[in-house]
Amino acid sequence: MREEPILVVRPSLPPLEEYIEELRPIWDSRWLTNAGPKSKQLAEQLKSHLKVDNVELFANGHLALELAISALGLKGEVITTPYTFASTTHAIVRSGLTPVFCDIKEDDYTIDVSKIESLITARTSAIIPVHVYGNVCDVAGIDAIARKHGLKVLYDAAHVFGVEVGGKGVGSFGDMSMFSFHATKVFNTVEGGAVTFGDPAYAAKFESLRQFGMDGQERVPLIGTNAKLTEVHAAMGICNLRHTDEQIAGRRRAVLRYRERLDGVRGIKLCKPAVGVKENYAYFPVVFDGYKLDRDEVLAKLNERGIYARKYFYPITSSFECYHGMFEIQETPVALRVSKRVLALPLYHDLAIEAVDEVCDTILGA
Ligand code: T4K
């Protein structure tokens, strides 16, 4: 057992002095929250960094997703996948909508576009696909279906910070995209999130929705919530953004080493690098299918050594106990099968190559 555990992810932090410097004007002005100058500055910086037209910031990714659903006025059924973190499905259900689960593709675990149309009914209002692990969905295929059937598209883009497709920011596809800035993400504000969108008319709606539905001091046109990003969180984002590119380069180095060690090993399946996509190396999922050990045995071996890989994403959300009896989990057989075989291996920007080797040695020598 190693002295210091290797966790699946570790947050990126700026140098402490840099953060203190960024906090100084907040102390001086005593402006701490409610869309202050730091959050406005961060939103502007993210607009150009993410190559999108509009960015609104929120207290976390989950609330951002719920408010995006609200701003889009979604009703009835939405087509989504159960191969994701709890947040995606919960946001849909908590908004009074019915998730209709579409299966995922074997190669990158994103929504299988060929299966979407058969799930559309008169009650369908939107598609909520997930760019899972940083893998980009078939945005052109989804766009074509959405246009044909008059559906909105809201991407769960929690994992794709900084990803570009054909030179375009991934957050510029669909009607809206939700990004998570949680501590464990490629870019973090400790807690935080954003929605990116093309139509500027949504900006005023988001401003109101995240501030109790208020518009000024005396008008309350919407039933909103409190989902504001504070100034101290925004300051963290401003600092972290200065280092994100070099951190993604660190993640890439670790991923290349993983691929070098694990690609082609019988019974071990890796995602292939995507063509025409600028990747962010958010997660490194490995599927154990026909390997000498099953997924749970591999995880136990890693844990014995103090290596804490995680079963992202198991179980599929449609099988959660809170949804007992509501969904037929066999309707997404690929998602079900992958979830029982997948492990996300440790990955963060300063993960040492020796640590990657230790993870691989443990898996291969098991
Ligand atoms: N949609 C998708 C597809 C998502 O993946 C997520 C979040 C969301 C929506 C919602 O966005 P947010 O509302 O969170 O902004 C973690 C994260 O908490 C969660 O944000 C993330 N997805 C999910 C994939 O991973 P857990 O339950 O695995 O977290 P936890 O506490 O077990 O931490 C994971 C690892 O990170 C551990 O090894 C410990 C380490 N860690 C964690 C924290 C909090 C640290 O080293 N430092 C820390 O401060 O969910």
Short mmCIF file of C-alpha atoms and ligand atoms in Angstrom, two decimals:
data_model
loop_
_atom_site.label_atom_id
_atom_site.label_comp_id
_atom_site.label_asym_id
_atom_site.label_seq_id
_atom_site.Cartn_x
_atom_site.Cartn_y
_atom_site.Cartn_z
CA MET A 1 0.00 0.00 0.00
CA ARG A 2 1.48 3.38 -1.01
CA GLU A 3 1.70 6.09 1.64
CA GLU A 4 -0.15 8.72 -0.36
CA PRO A 5 -3.20 7.38 -2.19
CA ILE A 6 -3.68 8.01 -5.90
CA LEU A 7 -7.22 9.38 -6.24
CA VAL A 8 -9.27 9.29 -9.41
CA VAL A 9 -9.11 13.08 -9.70
CA ARG A 10 -7.40 15.93 -7.86
CA PRO A 11 -8.46 19.55 -8.09
CA SER A 12 -6.23 22.09 -9.83
CA LEU A 13 -5.28 25.02 -7.62
CA PRO A 14 -3.52 28.25 -8.59
CA PRO A 15 -0.53 29.40 -6.50
CA LEU A 16 -2.02 30.65 -3.20
CA GLU A 17 -0.39 34.11 -3.55
CA GLU A 18 -2.05 34.52 -6.94
CA TYR A 19 -5.46 33.78 -5.45
CA ILE A 20 -4.88 36.15 -2.51
CA GLU A 21 -4.01 38.91 -4.98
CA GLU A 22 -7.25 38.23 -6.86
CA LEU A 23 -9.22 38.40 -3.59
CA ARG A 24 -7.81 41.78 -2.52
CA PRO A 25 -10.29 43.98 -4.46
CA ILE A 26 -13.16 41.86 -3.11
CA TRP A 27 -12.02 42.66 0.46
CA ASP A 28 -11.58 46.32 -0.40
CA SER A 29 -14.98 46.73 -2.04
CA ARG A 30 -16.93 44.28 0.19
CA TRP A 31 -18.83 43.22 -2.90
CA LEU A 32 -19.09 39.48 -2.33
CA THR A 33 -21.83 38.08 -4.54
CA ASN A 34 -24.91 38.96 -6.70
CA ALA A 35 -23.22 39.33 -10.10
CA GLY A 36 -20.27 41.45 -8.97
CA PRO A 37 -17.27 42.55 -11.07
CA LYS A 38 -15.30 39.31 -10.69
CA SER A 39 -18.14 37.13 -11.98
CA LYS A 40 -18.71 39.55 -14.88
CA GLN A 41 -14.98 39.43 -15.69
CA LEU A 42 -14.92 35.64 -15.58
CA ALA A 43 -17.99 35.39 -17.83
CA GLU A 44 -16.31 37.66 -20.40
CA GLN A 45 -13.08 35.65 -20.28
CA LEU A 46 -14.95 32.37 -20.66
CA LYS A 47 -16.84 33.67 -23.67
CA SER A 48 -13.62 33.97 -25.62
CA HIS A 49 -11.93 30.93 -24.05
CA LEU A 50 -14.87 28.65 -24.86
CA LYS A 51 -15.51 30.34 -28.25
CA VAL A 52 -19.21 30.92 -27.55
CA ASP A 53 -21.56 33.89 -27.97
CA ASN A 54 -23.07 34.00 -24.47
CA VAL A 55 -22.08 32.67 -21.03
CA GLU A 56 -24.06 32.85 -17.79
CA LEU A 57 -22.52 31.67 -14.52
CA PHE A 58 -24.16 29.71 -11.72
CA ALA A 59 -23.43 28.32 -8.25
CA ASN A 60 -22.87 24.80 -9.66
CA GLY A 61 -23.41 22.75 -12.79
CA HIS A 62 -26.51 21.01 -11.50
CA LEU A 63 -28.42 24.24 -10.83
CA ALA A 64 -27.21 25.52 -14.20
CA LEU A 65 -28.79 22.47 -15.84
CA GLU A 66 -32.09 22.90 -13.97
CA LEU A 67 -32.24 26.57 -14.90
CA ALA A 68 -31.38 25.85 -18.55
CA ILE A 69 -34.34 23.45 -18.64
CA SER A 70 -36.49 26.16 -17.13
CA ALA A 71 -35.23 28.92 -19.48
CA LEU A 72 -35.92 26.71 -22.50
CA GLY A 73 -39.46 26.07 -21.21
CA LEU A 74 -39.17 22.31 -21.69
CA LYS A 75 -42.30 20.21 -21.11
CA GLY A 76 -43.36 16.55 -21.21
CA GLU A 77 -40.66 14.11 -22.30
CA VAL A 78 -36.97 14.61 -23.01
CA ILE A 79 -34.67 12.10 -24.65
CA THR A 80 -31.44 11.54 -22.76
CA THR A 81 -29.05 8.77 -21.70
CA PRO A 82 -28.79 6.93 -18.37
CA TYR A 83 -25.00 6.60 -18.71
CA THR A 84 -24.06 9.73 -16.80
CA PHE A 85 -23.70 11.23 -13.34
CA ALA A 86 -26.88 11.44 -11.20
CA SER A 87 -27.21 15.15 -11.94
CA THR A 88 -28.41 14.83 -15.56
CA THR A 89 -31.40 12.60 -14.83
CA HIS A 90 -32.22 14.30 -11.52
CA ALA A 91 -32.31 17.74 -13.18
CA ILE A 92 -34.85 16.42 -15.69
CA VAL A 93 -37.06 14.71 -13.10
CA ARG A 94 -36.83 17.57 -10.58
CA SER A 95 -38.06 19.86 -13.37
CA GLY A 96 -41.24 17.78 -13.68
CA LEU A 97 -40.18 16.20 -16.97
CA THR A 98 -40.08 12.55 -17.98
CA PRO A 99 -36.70 11.22 -19.11
CA VAL A 100 -36.93 8.81 -22.04
CA PHE A 101 -33.70 6.85 -22.10
CA CYS A 102 -31.82 6.31 -25.34
CA ASP A 103 -28.94 3.85 -25.52
CA ILE A 104 -25.30 4.85 -26.00
CA LYS A 105 -22.67 3.93 -28.60
CA GLU A 106 -20.14 1.19 -27.91
CA ASP A 107 -17.16 3.28 -28.99
CA ASP A 108 -17.45 6.55 -27.08
CA TYR A 109 -20.46 6.06 -24.73
CA THR A 110 -22.34 9.10 -26.05
CA ILE A 111 -25.98 8.94 -27.21
CA ASP A 112 -26.63 6.58 -30.15
CA VAL A 113 -28.19 8.98 -32.63
CA SER A 114 -29.58 6.13 -34.75
CA LYS A 115 -31.90 5.24 -31.84
CA ILE A 116 -33.28 8.71 -31.08
CA GLU A 117 -36.07 9.05 -33.66
CA SER A 118 -37.93 5.92 -32.60
CA LEU A 119 -38.23 7.42 -29.08
CA ILE A 120 -39.84 10.70 -30.19
CA THR A 121 -43.54 11.10 -29.32
CA ALA A 122 -46.03 13.97 -29.44
CA ARG A 123 -44.90 14.83 -25.88
CA THR A 124 -41.16 15.12 -26.66
CA SER A 125 -39.83 18.65 -26.23
CA ALA A 126 -36.05 18.20 -26.23
CA ILE A 127 -32.94 16.08 -26.42
CA ILE A 128 -30.50 16.30 -23.50
CA PRO A 129 -27.36 14.41 -24.60
CA VAL A 130 -24.19 14.11 -22.50
CA HIS A 131 -20.66 14.69 -23.82
CA VAL A 132 -19.55 12.00 -21.41
CA TYR A 133 -15.87 11.85 -20.28
CA GLY A 134 -15.05 14.68 -22.71
CA ASN A 135 -16.21 12.63 -25.73
CA VAL A 136 -18.24 14.80 -28.08
CA CYS A 137 -21.69 13.59 -29.16
CA ASP A 138 -22.61 13.41 -32.85
CA VAL A 139 -23.63 17.08 -32.82
CA ALA A 140 -24.50 17.19 -36.55
CA GLY A 141 -26.75 14.11 -36.30
CA ILE A 142 -28.50 15.48 -33.21
CA ASP A 143 -28.97 18.86 -34.86
CA ALA A 144 -30.57 17.26 -37.95
CA ILE A 145 -33.08 15.29 -35.84
CA ALA A 146 -33.88 18.29 -33.64
CA ARG A 147 -34.59 20.50 -36.66
CA LYS A 148 -36.72 17.85 -38.34
CA HIS A 149 -38.91 17.36 -35.26
CA GLY A 150 -38.82 20.89 -33.81
CA LEU A 151 -37.00 19.84 -30.63
CA LYS A 152 -34.69 21.87 -28.39
CA VAL A 153 -31.19 20.55 -27.68
CA LEU A 154 -29.54 21.08 -24.30
CA TYR A 155 -26.13 19.46 -23.91
CA ASP A 156 -24.81 18.26 -20.58
CA ALA A 157 -21.31 19.56 -21.27
CA ALA A 158 -20.06 19.10 -17.70
CA HIS A 159 -17.01 17.17 -18.97
CA VAL A 160 -16.00 19.11 -22.09
CA PHE A 161 -14.45 22.34 -20.87
CA GLY A 162 -12.22 23.74 -23.64
CA VAL A 163 -13.10 21.06 -26.19
CA GLU A 164 -13.39 22.21 -29.79
CA VAL A 165 -14.93 20.51 -32.83
CA GLY A 166 -13.59 21.61 -36.20
CA GLY A 167 -12.28 24.79 -34.51
CA LYS A 168 -15.69 25.62 -32.95
CA GLY A 169 -16.28 25.72 -29.21
CA VAL A 170 -18.24 22.63 -28.17
CA GLY A 171 -20.61 24.92 -26.23
CA SER A 172 -21.75 26.57 -29.44
CA PHE A 173 -23.77 23.52 -30.56
CA GLY A 174 -27.46 23.01 -29.77
CA ASP A 175 -29.63 25.62 -28.03
CA MET A 176 -27.62 25.52 -24.80
CA SER A 177 -24.77 23.67 -23.08
CA MET A 178 -24.18 23.28 -19.36
CA PHE A 179 -20.59 23.22 -18.04
CA SER A 180 -19.59 22.14 -14.53
CA PHE A 181 -16.81 23.98 -12.70
CA HIS A 182 -16.78 21.59 -9.74
CA ALA A 183 -13.47 21.12 -7.90
CA THR A 184 -12.88 17.80 -9.70
CA LYS A 185 -13.27 19.19 -13.22
CA VAL A 186 -10.70 20.23 -15.86
CA PHE A 187 -11.44 23.86 -14.94
CA ASN A 188 -12.86 24.70 -11.52
CA THR A 189 -14.25 27.56 -9.46
CA VAL A 190 -14.41 25.16 -6.43
CA GLU A 191 -18.17 24.90 -7.03
CA GLY A 192 -19.66 26.55 -10.07
CA GLY A 193 -21.15 26.08 -13.49
CA ALA A 194 -22.16 27.86 -16.66
CA VAL A 195 -24.64 27.76 -19.48
CA THR A 196 -23.53 28.79 -22.95
CA PHE A 197 -26.07 29.68 -25.64
CA GLY A 198 -26.51 31.41 -28.99
CA ASP A 199 -29.71 33.42 -28.52
CA PRO A 200 -28.90 36.53 -26.39
CA ALA A 201 -32.56 36.79 -25.34
CA TYR A 202 -31.93 34.07 -22.75
CA ALA A 203 -29.43 36.21 -20.80
CA ALA A 204 -32.03 38.34 -18.99
CA LYS A 205 -34.06 35.23 -18.17
CA PHE A 206 -31.03 33.54 -16.60
CA GLU A 207 -30.17 36.68 -14.60
CA SER A 208 -33.64 36.63 -13.14
CA LEU A 209 -33.94 32.84 -12.64
CA ARG A 210 -30.72 32.59 -10.64
CA GLN A 211 -31.77 35.54 -8.43
CA PHE A 212 -35.14 34.29 -7.09
CA GLY A 213 -36.91 35.18 -10.37
CA MET A 214 -36.59 38.88 -9.55
CA ASP A 215 -36.23 41.68 -12.06
CA GLY A 216 -35.07 44.69 -10.06
CA GLN A 217 -36.25 45.26 -6.50
CA GLU A 218 -40.02 45.15 -6.90
CA ARG A 219 -40.87 42.90 -9.85
CA VAL A 220 -40.79 39.10 -9.58
CA PRO A 221 -41.88 37.76 -12.96
CA LEU A 222 -40.41 34.25 -12.61
CA ILE A 223 -40.38 31.52 -9.96
CA GLY A 224 -36.61 31.48 -9.64
CA THR A 225 -34.07 30.13 -7.20
CA ASN A 226 -30.75 31.21 -5.72
CA ALA A 227 -28.00 29.97 -8.01
CA LYS A 228 -25.46 32.79 -8.02
CA LEU A 229 -21.73 32.29 -8.33
CA THR A 230 -20.00 34.27 -5.57
CA GLU A 231 -17.11 36.66 -6.11
CA VAL A 232 -14.65 34.43 -4.23
CA HIS A 233 -15.56 31.53 -6.53
CA ALA A 234 -15.27 33.73 -9.61
CA ALA A 235 -11.82 34.89 -8.41
CA MET A 236 -10.75 31.24 -8.22
CA GLY A 237 -11.95 30.76 -11.80
CA ILE A 238 -10.04 33.82 -13.03
CA CYS A 239 -6.84 32.40 -11.51
CA ASN A 240 -7.40 28.84 -12.67
CA LEU A 241 -8.16 29.93 -16.22
CA ARG A 242 -4.60 31.29 -16.53
CA HIS A 243 -3.28 27.75 -16.01
CA THR A 244 -5.89 25.59 -17.73
CA ASP A 245 -4.08 25.12 -21.04
CA GLU A 246 -0.86 23.95 -19.40
CA GLN A 247 -2.91 21.67 -17.12
CA ILE A 248 -4.65 20.08 -20.09
CA ALA A 249 -1.18 19.45 -21.54
CA GLY A 250 -0.32 17.61 -18.29
CA ARG A 251 -3.45 15.50 -18.59
CA ARG A 252 -2.53 14.72 -22.19
CA ARG A 253 0.90 13.44 -21.14
CA ALA A 254 -0.72 11.05 -18.66
CA VAL A 255 -3.31 9.89 -21.22
CA LEU A 256 -0.63 9.21 -23.85
CA ARG A 257 1.22 7.06 -21.33
CA TYR A 258 -1.95 5.15 -20.41
CA ARG A 259 -2.61 4.55 -24.10
CA GLU A 260 0.98 3.42 -24.67
CA ARG A 261 0.72 0.90 -21.83
CA LEU A 262 -2.87 -0.35 -22.22
CA ASP A 263 -3.84 -0.01 -25.88
CA GLY A 264 -4.08 -3.36 -27.63
CA VAL A 265 -4.13 -5.44 -24.43
CA ARG A 266 -6.65 -8.24 -24.85
CA GLY A 267 -9.87 -7.62 -22.96
CA ILE A 268 -9.08 -3.95 -22.30
CA LYS A 269 -11.00 -1.39 -24.31
CA LEU A 270 -10.02 2.28 -24.53
CA CYS A 271 -11.73 5.21 -26.26
CA LYS A 272 -9.99 6.16 -29.51
CA PRO A 273 -8.72 9.72 -29.98
CA ALA A 274 -11.44 11.66 -31.83
CA VAL A 275 -10.67 13.04 -35.29
CA GLY A 276 -11.02 16.82 -35.76
CA VAL A 277 -11.58 17.35 -32.03
CA LYS A 278 -9.37 19.37 -29.69
CA GLU A 279 -9.65 17.17 -26.61
CA ASN A 280 -9.44 18.09 -22.92
CA TYR A 281 -8.52 14.64 -21.51
CA ALA A 282 -11.11 14.97 -18.74
CA TYR A 283 -11.42 11.28 -17.83
CA PHE A 284 -9.73 8.04 -18.83
CA PRO A 285 -12.40 5.32 -18.97
CA VAL A 286 -11.33 1.71 -19.47
CA VAL A 287 -13.75 -1.14 -20.19
CA PHE A 288 -12.73 -4.61 -19.02
CA ASP A 289 -14.47 -7.03 -21.34
CA GLY A 290 -12.97 -10.50 -21.56
CA TYR A 291 -9.89 -9.47 -19.54
CA LYS A 292 -8.36 -12.05 -17.17
CA LEU A 293 -10.00 -10.19 -14.26
CA ASP A 294 -13.38 -8.55 -14.22
CA ARG A 295 -13.83 -4.85 -13.44
CA ASP A 296 -14.53 -5.34 -9.75
CA GLU A 297 -11.48 -7.58 -9.34
CA VAL A 298 -9.27 -4.99 -11.05
CA LEU A 299 -10.67 -2.29 -8.78
CA ALA A 300 -10.01 -4.41 -5.70
CA LYS A 301 -6.36 -4.92 -6.79
CA LEU A 302 -5.93 -1.18 -7.34
CA ASN A 303 -7.53 -0.36 -3.99
CA GLU A 304 -5.14 -2.81 -2.25
CA ARG A 305 -2.30 -0.64 -3.56
CA GLY A 306 -3.94 2.64 -2.52
CA ILE A 307 -5.12 3.50 -6.04
CA TYR A 308 -8.70 4.76 -6.09
CA ALA A 309 -10.08 4.41 -9.60
CA ARG A 310 -13.85 4.94 -9.77
CA LYS A 311 -16.82 3.22 -11.41
CA TYR A 312 -17.86 6.26 -13.45
CA PHE A 313 -20.68 5.57 -14.40
CA TYR A 314 -22.21 2.72 -12.44
CA PRO A 315 -25.04 2.13 -11.84
CA ILE A 316 -26.91 3.64 -14.78
CA THR A 317 -29.26 6.36 -13.55
CA SER A 318 -32.42 4.52 -14.68
CA SER A 319 -31.62 1.82 -12.12
CA PHE A 320 -31.23 4.16 -9.12
CA GLU A 321 -33.37 3.11 -6.16
CA CYS A 322 -35.11 6.51 -6.14
CA TYR A 323 -36.47 5.61 -9.60
CA HIS A 324 -37.49 2.08 -8.65
CA GLY A 325 -40.20 0.74 -10.96
CA MET A 326 -40.18 3.81 -13.21
CA PHE A 327 -37.87 2.71 -16.02
CA GLU A 328 -37.02 -0.47 -17.90
CA ILE A 329 -33.26 -0.74 -17.57
CA GLN A 330 -33.01 -3.41 -20.31
CA GLU A 331 -34.06 -0.80 -22.86
CA THR A 332 -30.51 0.55 -22.89
CA PRO A 333 -28.50 -2.70 -23.09
CA VAL A 334 -25.22 -1.08 -24.16
CA ALA A 335 -25.31 1.41 -21.30
CA LEU A 336 -26.13 -1.38 -18.87
CA ARG A 337 -23.31 -3.61 -20.11
CA VAL A 338 -20.67 -0.87 -20.23
CA SER A 339 -21.59 0.38 -16.74
CA LYS A 340 -20.83 -3.07 -15.33
CA ARG A 341 -17.39 -3.17 -16.95
CA VAL A 342 -16.05 0.36 -16.81
CA LEU A 343 -13.46 2.00 -14.57
CA ALA A 344 -12.27 5.60 -14.76
CA LEU A 345 -8.54 5.48 -14.04
CA PRO A 346 -6.81 8.25 -12.05
CA LEU A 347 -6.24 11.34 -14.18
CA TYR A 348 -5.27 14.89 -13.31
CA HIS A 349 -2.83 17.46 -14.62
CA ASP A 350 0.04 16.74 -12.23
CA LEU A 351 -0.36 12.97 -12.09
CA ALA A 352 3.22 11.69 -12.36
CA ILE A 353 4.11 9.36 -15.22
CA GLU A 354 5.49 6.98 -12.54
CA ALA A 355 2.03 6.94 -10.96
CA VAL A 356 0.45 6.14 -14.34
CA ASP A 357 2.95 3.30 -14.65
CA GLU A 358 2.05 2.07 -11.17
CA VAL A 359 -1.64 1.98 -12.11
CA CYS A 360 -0.83 0.12 -15.35
CA ASP A 361 1.58 -2.30 -13.63
CA THR A 362 -1.14 -3.14 -11.10
CA ILE A 363 -3.71 -3.77 -13.82
CA LEU A 364 -1.39 -5.71 -16.13
CA GLY A 365 0.43 -7.68 -13.43
CA ALA A 366 -2.77 -8.65 -11.66
N1 T4K B 1 -23.44 16.29 -15.30
C1 T4K B 1 -22.40 15.44 -15.31
C2 T4K B 1 -22.21 14.54 -16.48
C3 T4K B 1 -21.51 15.41 -14.23
O1 T4K B 1 -20.49 14.55 -14.24
C4 T4K B 1 -21.72 16.29 -13.14
C5 T4K B 1 -20.82 16.26 -12.00
C6 T4K B 1 -22.81 17.18 -13.20
C7 T4K B 1 -23.66 17.14 -14.30
C8 T4K B 1 -23.12 18.16 -12.10
O2 T4K B 1 -22.16 19.22 -12.01
P1 T4K B 1 -21.89 19.91 -10.56
O3 T4K B 1 -23.21 20.30 -9.97
O4 T4K B 1 -21.14 18.92 -9.69
O5 T4K B 1 -21.06 21.12 -10.91
C9 T4K B 1 -17.79 13.96 -8.57
C10 T4K B 1 -18.15 15.44 -8.59
O6 T4K B 1 -18.58 15.87 -7.32
C11 T4K B 1 -19.20 15.79 -9.60
O7 T4K B 1 -19.14 17.19 -9.79
C12 T4K B 1 -18.93 15.11 -10.94
N2 T4K B 1 -19.96 15.33 -11.90
C13 T4K B 1 -18.75 13.60 -10.72
C14 T4K B 1 -18.43 12.90 -12.02
O8 T4K B 1 -17.65 13.40 -9.84
P2 T4K B 1 -18.30 12.12 -6.78
O9 T4K B 1 -19.54 11.72 -6.06
O10 T4K B 1 -17.52 11.09 -7.48
O11 T4K B 1 -17.33 13.00 -5.84
P3 T4K B 1 -16.32 12.57 -4.69
O12 T4K B 1 -16.53 13.50 -3.57
O13 T4K B 1 -16.43 11.11 -4.45
O14 T4K B 1 -14.90 12.96 -5.30
C15 T4K B 1 -14.30 12.26 -6.37
C16 T4K B 1 -12.81 12.20 -6.15
O15 T4K B 1 -12.24 13.49 -6.09
C17 T4K B 1 -12.40 11.49 -4.87
O16 T4K B 1 -11.33 10.64 -5.20
C18 T4K B 1 -11.91 12.59 -3.96
C19 T4K B 1 -11.43 13.65 -4.92
N3 T4K B 1 -11.65 15.01 -4.41
C20 T4K B 1 -12.94 15.44 -4.28
C21 T4K B 1 -13.20 16.71 -3.81
C22 T4K B 1 -14.62 17.18 -3.63
C23 T4K B 1 -10.57 15.82 -4.09
O17 T4K B 1 -9.41 15.38 -4.21
N4 T4K B 1 -10.82 17.09 -3.63
C24 T4K B 1 -12.09 17.57 -3.48
O18 T4K B 1 -12.26 18.73 -3.07
O19 T4K B 1 -18.75 13.26 -7.83
#
